[in-house]
Short mmCIF file of C-alpha atoms in Angstrom, two decimals:
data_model
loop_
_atom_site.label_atom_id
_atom_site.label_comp_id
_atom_site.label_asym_id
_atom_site.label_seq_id
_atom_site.Cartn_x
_atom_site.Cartn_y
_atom_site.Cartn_z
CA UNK A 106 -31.82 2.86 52.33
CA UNK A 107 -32.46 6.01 50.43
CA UNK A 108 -30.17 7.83 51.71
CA UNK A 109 -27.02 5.03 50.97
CA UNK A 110 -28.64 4.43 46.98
CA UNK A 111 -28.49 8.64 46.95
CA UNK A 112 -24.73 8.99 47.80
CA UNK A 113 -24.18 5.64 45.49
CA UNK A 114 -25.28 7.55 42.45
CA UNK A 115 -23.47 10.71 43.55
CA UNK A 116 -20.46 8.72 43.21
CA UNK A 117 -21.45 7.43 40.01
CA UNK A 118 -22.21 10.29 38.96
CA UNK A 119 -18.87 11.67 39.99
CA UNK A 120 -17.03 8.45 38.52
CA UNK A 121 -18.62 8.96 35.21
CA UNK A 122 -17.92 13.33 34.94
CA UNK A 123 -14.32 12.09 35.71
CA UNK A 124 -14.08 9.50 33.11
CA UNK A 125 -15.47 11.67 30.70
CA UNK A 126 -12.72 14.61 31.56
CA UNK A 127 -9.98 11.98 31.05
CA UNK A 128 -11.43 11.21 27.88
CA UNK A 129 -11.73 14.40 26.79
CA UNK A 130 -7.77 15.03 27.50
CA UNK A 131 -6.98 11.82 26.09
CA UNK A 132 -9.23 12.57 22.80
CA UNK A 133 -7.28 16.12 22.62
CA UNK A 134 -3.76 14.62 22.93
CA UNK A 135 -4.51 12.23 20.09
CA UNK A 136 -5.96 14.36 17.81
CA UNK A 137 -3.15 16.90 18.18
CA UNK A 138 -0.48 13.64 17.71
CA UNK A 139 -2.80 13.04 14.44
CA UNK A 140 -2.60 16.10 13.16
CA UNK A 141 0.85 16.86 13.36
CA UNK A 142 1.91 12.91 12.15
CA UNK A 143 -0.97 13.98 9.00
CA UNK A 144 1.47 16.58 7.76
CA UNK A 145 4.51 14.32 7.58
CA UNK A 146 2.49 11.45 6.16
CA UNK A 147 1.18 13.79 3.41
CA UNK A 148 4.68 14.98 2.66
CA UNK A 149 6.22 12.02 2.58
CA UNK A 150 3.61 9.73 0.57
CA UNK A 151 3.24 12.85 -2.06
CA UNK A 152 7.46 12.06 -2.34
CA UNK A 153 6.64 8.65 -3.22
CA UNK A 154 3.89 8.96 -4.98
CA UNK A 155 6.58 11.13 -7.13
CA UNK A 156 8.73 8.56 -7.56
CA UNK A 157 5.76 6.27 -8.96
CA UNK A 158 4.87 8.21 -11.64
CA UNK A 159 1.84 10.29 -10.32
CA UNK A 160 3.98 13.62 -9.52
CA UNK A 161 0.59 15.68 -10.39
CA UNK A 162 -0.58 14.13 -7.48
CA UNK A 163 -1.17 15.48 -4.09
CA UNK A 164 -1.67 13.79 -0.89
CA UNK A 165 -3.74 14.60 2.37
CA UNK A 166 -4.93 13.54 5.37
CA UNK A 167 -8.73 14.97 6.67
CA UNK A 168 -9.39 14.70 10.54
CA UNK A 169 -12.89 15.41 11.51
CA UNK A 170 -14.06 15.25 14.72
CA UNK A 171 -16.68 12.58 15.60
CA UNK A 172 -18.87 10.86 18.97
CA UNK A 173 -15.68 9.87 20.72
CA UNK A 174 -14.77 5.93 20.70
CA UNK A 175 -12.12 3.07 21.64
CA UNK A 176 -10.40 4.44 18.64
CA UNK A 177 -10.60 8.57 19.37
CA UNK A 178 -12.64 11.68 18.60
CA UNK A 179 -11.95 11.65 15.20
CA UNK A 180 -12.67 10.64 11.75
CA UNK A 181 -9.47 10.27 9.80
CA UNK A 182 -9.85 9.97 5.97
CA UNK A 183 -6.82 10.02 2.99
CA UNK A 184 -7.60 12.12 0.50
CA UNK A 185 -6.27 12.75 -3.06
CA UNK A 186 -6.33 15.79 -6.06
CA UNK A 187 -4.92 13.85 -8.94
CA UNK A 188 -4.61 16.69 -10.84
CA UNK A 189 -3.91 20.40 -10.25
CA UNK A 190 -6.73 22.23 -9.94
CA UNK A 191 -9.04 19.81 -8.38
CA UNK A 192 -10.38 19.38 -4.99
CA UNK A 193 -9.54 17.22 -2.37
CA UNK A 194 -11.74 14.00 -2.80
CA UNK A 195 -12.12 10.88 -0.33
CA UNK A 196 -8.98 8.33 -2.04
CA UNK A 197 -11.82 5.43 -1.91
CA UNK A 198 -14.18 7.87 -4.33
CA UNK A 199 -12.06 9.00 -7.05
CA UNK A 200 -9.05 7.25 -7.48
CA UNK A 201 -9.02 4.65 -10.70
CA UNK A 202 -7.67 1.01 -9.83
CA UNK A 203 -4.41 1.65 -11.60
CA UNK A 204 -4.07 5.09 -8.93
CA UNK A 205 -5.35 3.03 -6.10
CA UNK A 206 -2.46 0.47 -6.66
CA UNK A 207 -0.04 3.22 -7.26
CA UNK A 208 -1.33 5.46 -4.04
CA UNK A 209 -1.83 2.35 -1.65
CA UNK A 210 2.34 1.45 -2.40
CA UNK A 211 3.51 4.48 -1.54
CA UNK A 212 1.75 4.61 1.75
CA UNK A 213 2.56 0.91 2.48
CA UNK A 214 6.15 2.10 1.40
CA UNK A 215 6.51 4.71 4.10
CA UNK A 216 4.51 3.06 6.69
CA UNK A 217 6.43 -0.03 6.21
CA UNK A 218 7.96 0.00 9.61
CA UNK A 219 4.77 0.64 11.19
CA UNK A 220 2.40 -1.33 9.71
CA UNK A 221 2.20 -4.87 10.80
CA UNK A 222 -0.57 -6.41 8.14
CA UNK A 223 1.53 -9.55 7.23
CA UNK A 224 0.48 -10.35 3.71
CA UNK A 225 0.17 -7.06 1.18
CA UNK A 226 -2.02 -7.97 -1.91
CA UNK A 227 -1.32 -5.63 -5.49
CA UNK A 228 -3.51 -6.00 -8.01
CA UNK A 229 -2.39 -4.18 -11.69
CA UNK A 230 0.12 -2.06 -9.83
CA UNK A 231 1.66 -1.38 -12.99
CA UNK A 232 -2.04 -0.15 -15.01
CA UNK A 233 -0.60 2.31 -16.97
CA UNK A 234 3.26 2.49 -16.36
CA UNK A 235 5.79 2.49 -18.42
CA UNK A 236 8.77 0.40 -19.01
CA UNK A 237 10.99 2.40 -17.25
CA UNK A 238 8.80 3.28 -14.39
CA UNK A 239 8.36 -0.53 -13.55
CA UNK A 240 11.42 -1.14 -12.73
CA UNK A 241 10.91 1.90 -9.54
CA UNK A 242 7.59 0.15 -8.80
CA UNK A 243 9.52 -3.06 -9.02
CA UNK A 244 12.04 -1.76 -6.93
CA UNK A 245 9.77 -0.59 -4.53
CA UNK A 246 7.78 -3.54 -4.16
CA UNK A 247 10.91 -5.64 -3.35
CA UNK A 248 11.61 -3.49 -0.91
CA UNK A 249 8.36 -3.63 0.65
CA UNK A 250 8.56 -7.41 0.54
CA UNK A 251 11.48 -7.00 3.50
CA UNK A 252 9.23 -6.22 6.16
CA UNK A 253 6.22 -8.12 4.60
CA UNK A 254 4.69 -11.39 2.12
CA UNK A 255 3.77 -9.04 -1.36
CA UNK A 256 1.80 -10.95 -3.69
CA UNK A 257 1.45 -9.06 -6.67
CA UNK A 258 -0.56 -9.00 -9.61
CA UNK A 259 1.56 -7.92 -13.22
CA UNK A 260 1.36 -7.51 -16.69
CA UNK A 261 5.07 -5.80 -16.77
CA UNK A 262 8.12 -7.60 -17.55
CA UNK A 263 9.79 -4.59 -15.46
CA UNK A 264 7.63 -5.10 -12.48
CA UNK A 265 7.96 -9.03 -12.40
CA UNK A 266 11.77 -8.88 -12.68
CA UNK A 267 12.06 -7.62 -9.58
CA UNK A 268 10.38 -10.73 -7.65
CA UNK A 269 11.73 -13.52 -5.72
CA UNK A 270 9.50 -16.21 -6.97
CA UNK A 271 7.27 -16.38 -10.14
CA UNK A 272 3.97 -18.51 -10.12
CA UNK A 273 2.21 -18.35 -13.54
CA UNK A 274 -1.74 -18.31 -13.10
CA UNK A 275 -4.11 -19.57 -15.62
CA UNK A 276 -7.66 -20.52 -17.58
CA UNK A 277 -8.23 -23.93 -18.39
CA UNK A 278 -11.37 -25.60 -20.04
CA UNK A 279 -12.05 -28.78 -19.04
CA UNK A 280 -14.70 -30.86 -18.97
CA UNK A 281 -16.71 -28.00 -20.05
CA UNK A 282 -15.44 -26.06 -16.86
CA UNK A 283 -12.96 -23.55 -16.52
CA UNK A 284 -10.22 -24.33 -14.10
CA UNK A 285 -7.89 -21.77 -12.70
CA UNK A 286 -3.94 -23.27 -12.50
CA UNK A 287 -1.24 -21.61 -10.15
CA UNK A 288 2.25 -22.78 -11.37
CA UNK A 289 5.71 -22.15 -9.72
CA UNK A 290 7.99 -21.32 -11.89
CA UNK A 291 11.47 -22.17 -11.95
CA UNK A 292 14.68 -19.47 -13.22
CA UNK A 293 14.92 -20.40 -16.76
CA UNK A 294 10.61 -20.80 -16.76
CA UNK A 295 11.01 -17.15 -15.42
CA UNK A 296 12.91 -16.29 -18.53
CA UNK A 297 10.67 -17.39 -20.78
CA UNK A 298 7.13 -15.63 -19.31
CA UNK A 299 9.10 -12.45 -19.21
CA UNK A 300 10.21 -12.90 -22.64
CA UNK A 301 6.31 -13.10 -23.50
CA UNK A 302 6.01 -10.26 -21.24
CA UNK A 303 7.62 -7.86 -23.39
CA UNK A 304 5.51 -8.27 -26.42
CA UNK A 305 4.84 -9.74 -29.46
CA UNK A 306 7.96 -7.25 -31.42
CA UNK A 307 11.02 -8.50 -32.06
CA UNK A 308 12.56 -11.68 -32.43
CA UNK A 309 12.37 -14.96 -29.87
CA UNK A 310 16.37 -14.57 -29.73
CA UNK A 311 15.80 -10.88 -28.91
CA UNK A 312 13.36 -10.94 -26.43
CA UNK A 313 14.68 -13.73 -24.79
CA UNK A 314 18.12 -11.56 -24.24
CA UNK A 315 15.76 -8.62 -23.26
CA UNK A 316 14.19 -10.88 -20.35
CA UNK A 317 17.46 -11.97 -19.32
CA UNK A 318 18.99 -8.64 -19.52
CA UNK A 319 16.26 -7.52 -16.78
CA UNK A 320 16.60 -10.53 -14.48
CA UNK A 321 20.06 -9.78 -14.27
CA UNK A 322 19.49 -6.09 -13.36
CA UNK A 323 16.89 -6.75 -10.82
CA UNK A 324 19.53 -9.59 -9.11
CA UNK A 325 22.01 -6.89 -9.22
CA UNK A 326 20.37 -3.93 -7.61
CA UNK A 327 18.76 -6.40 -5.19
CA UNK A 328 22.10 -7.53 -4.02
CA UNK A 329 23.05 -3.53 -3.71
CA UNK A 330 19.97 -2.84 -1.85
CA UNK A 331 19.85 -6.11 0.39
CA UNK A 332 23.38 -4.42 0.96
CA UNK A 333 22.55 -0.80 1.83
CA UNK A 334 24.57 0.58 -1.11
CA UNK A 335 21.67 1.75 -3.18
CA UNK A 336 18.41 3.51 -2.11
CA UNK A 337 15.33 3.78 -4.43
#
């Protein structure tokens, strides 16, 4: 009766008032856990961001409150200033590919234990690095590659020391159609890609010791590392 469909929808009513209070706490709760995790994350992906050769660069994390969902009441966006004096931009908006590369290691770096994305994908990591500095983003890709698969992406004999396995990727024409070829490569086919690596200076017998010369470091510190007698 009427009476039985009016105390029904009371209920509901009640139900839903309810629901929407426990959301509200729950909402509250996360966004304070956000904020305060934000300032750590900042910190700490500004330290490796350091390490990678963009020390100009600083590091935030923007919470905005949205219509609440599954996910919270929040919009949570990383932002970057590459440079001092600039504003705080959207990462996604400013950053070149070579900073993108750079930015999205040092967060996978210190979310490592966290993050559970099986396969990580790094295109040009090394766009505009240096020798020296590709042996830290080598370093810290390896040690990435401990918790997850790392393909990545190089033009730097530094960078490529550092992996476990080598597969050479390129353009055939044949038949009128370009082919794409992925090849394995063994240790000594290693040594001679990296060789090519580091330029077109100096003499086969030179560069050939310089490749070898960086294979051996890399096997080295990885032992250390693999270890835990060296740190990055």
């Amino acid at each position: 009766d009427v009476s039985s469909q009016e105390q029904r929808i009371a209920r509901l009513d009640a139900d839903e008032r309810s629901a929407a209070d426990a959301q509200s706490v729950a909402c509250a709760a996360l966004r304070a856990a956000r904020e305060k995790t934000a300032q750590k994350l900042a910190r700490n992906v500004e330290a490796e961001l350091a390490a990678l050769g963009l020390e100009r660069c600083r590091f935030g994390v923007a919470i905005e409150p949205v219509d609440p969902d599954a996910g919270g009441a929040d919009r949570v966006t990383f932002r970057i200033a590459p440079n001092p004096g600039e504003p705080f931009a959207p990462l996604q908006d400013i950053a070149s590919g070579g900073e993108l590369s750079r930015i999205m290691l040092g967060l996978e770096v210190v979310l490592a234990a966290e993050d559970r994305t099986p396969v990580l994908v790094f295109d040009e990591v090394d766009a505009g690095v240096g020798g020296r500095l590709g042996e830290v983003v080598g370093r810290a890709l390896w040690s990435l590659a401990r918790r997850h698969q790392v393909l990545c992406v190089s033009h730097l004999a530094q960078v490529a020391a550092y992996a476990d396995a080598h597969v050479k990727v390129r353009k055939e024409v044949q038949g009128g159609r370009t082919h794409v070829t992925a090849e394995r490569l063994t240790a000594r086919d290693s040594a001679t890609e990296l060789a090519d690596m580091l330029g077109a200076s100096g003499s086969a017998k030179s560069l050939a010791a310089g490749a070898r010369e960086l294979q051996g470091g890399a096997a080295a510190w990885k032992v250390k590392a693999a270890n835990g007698l060296s740190g990055r």
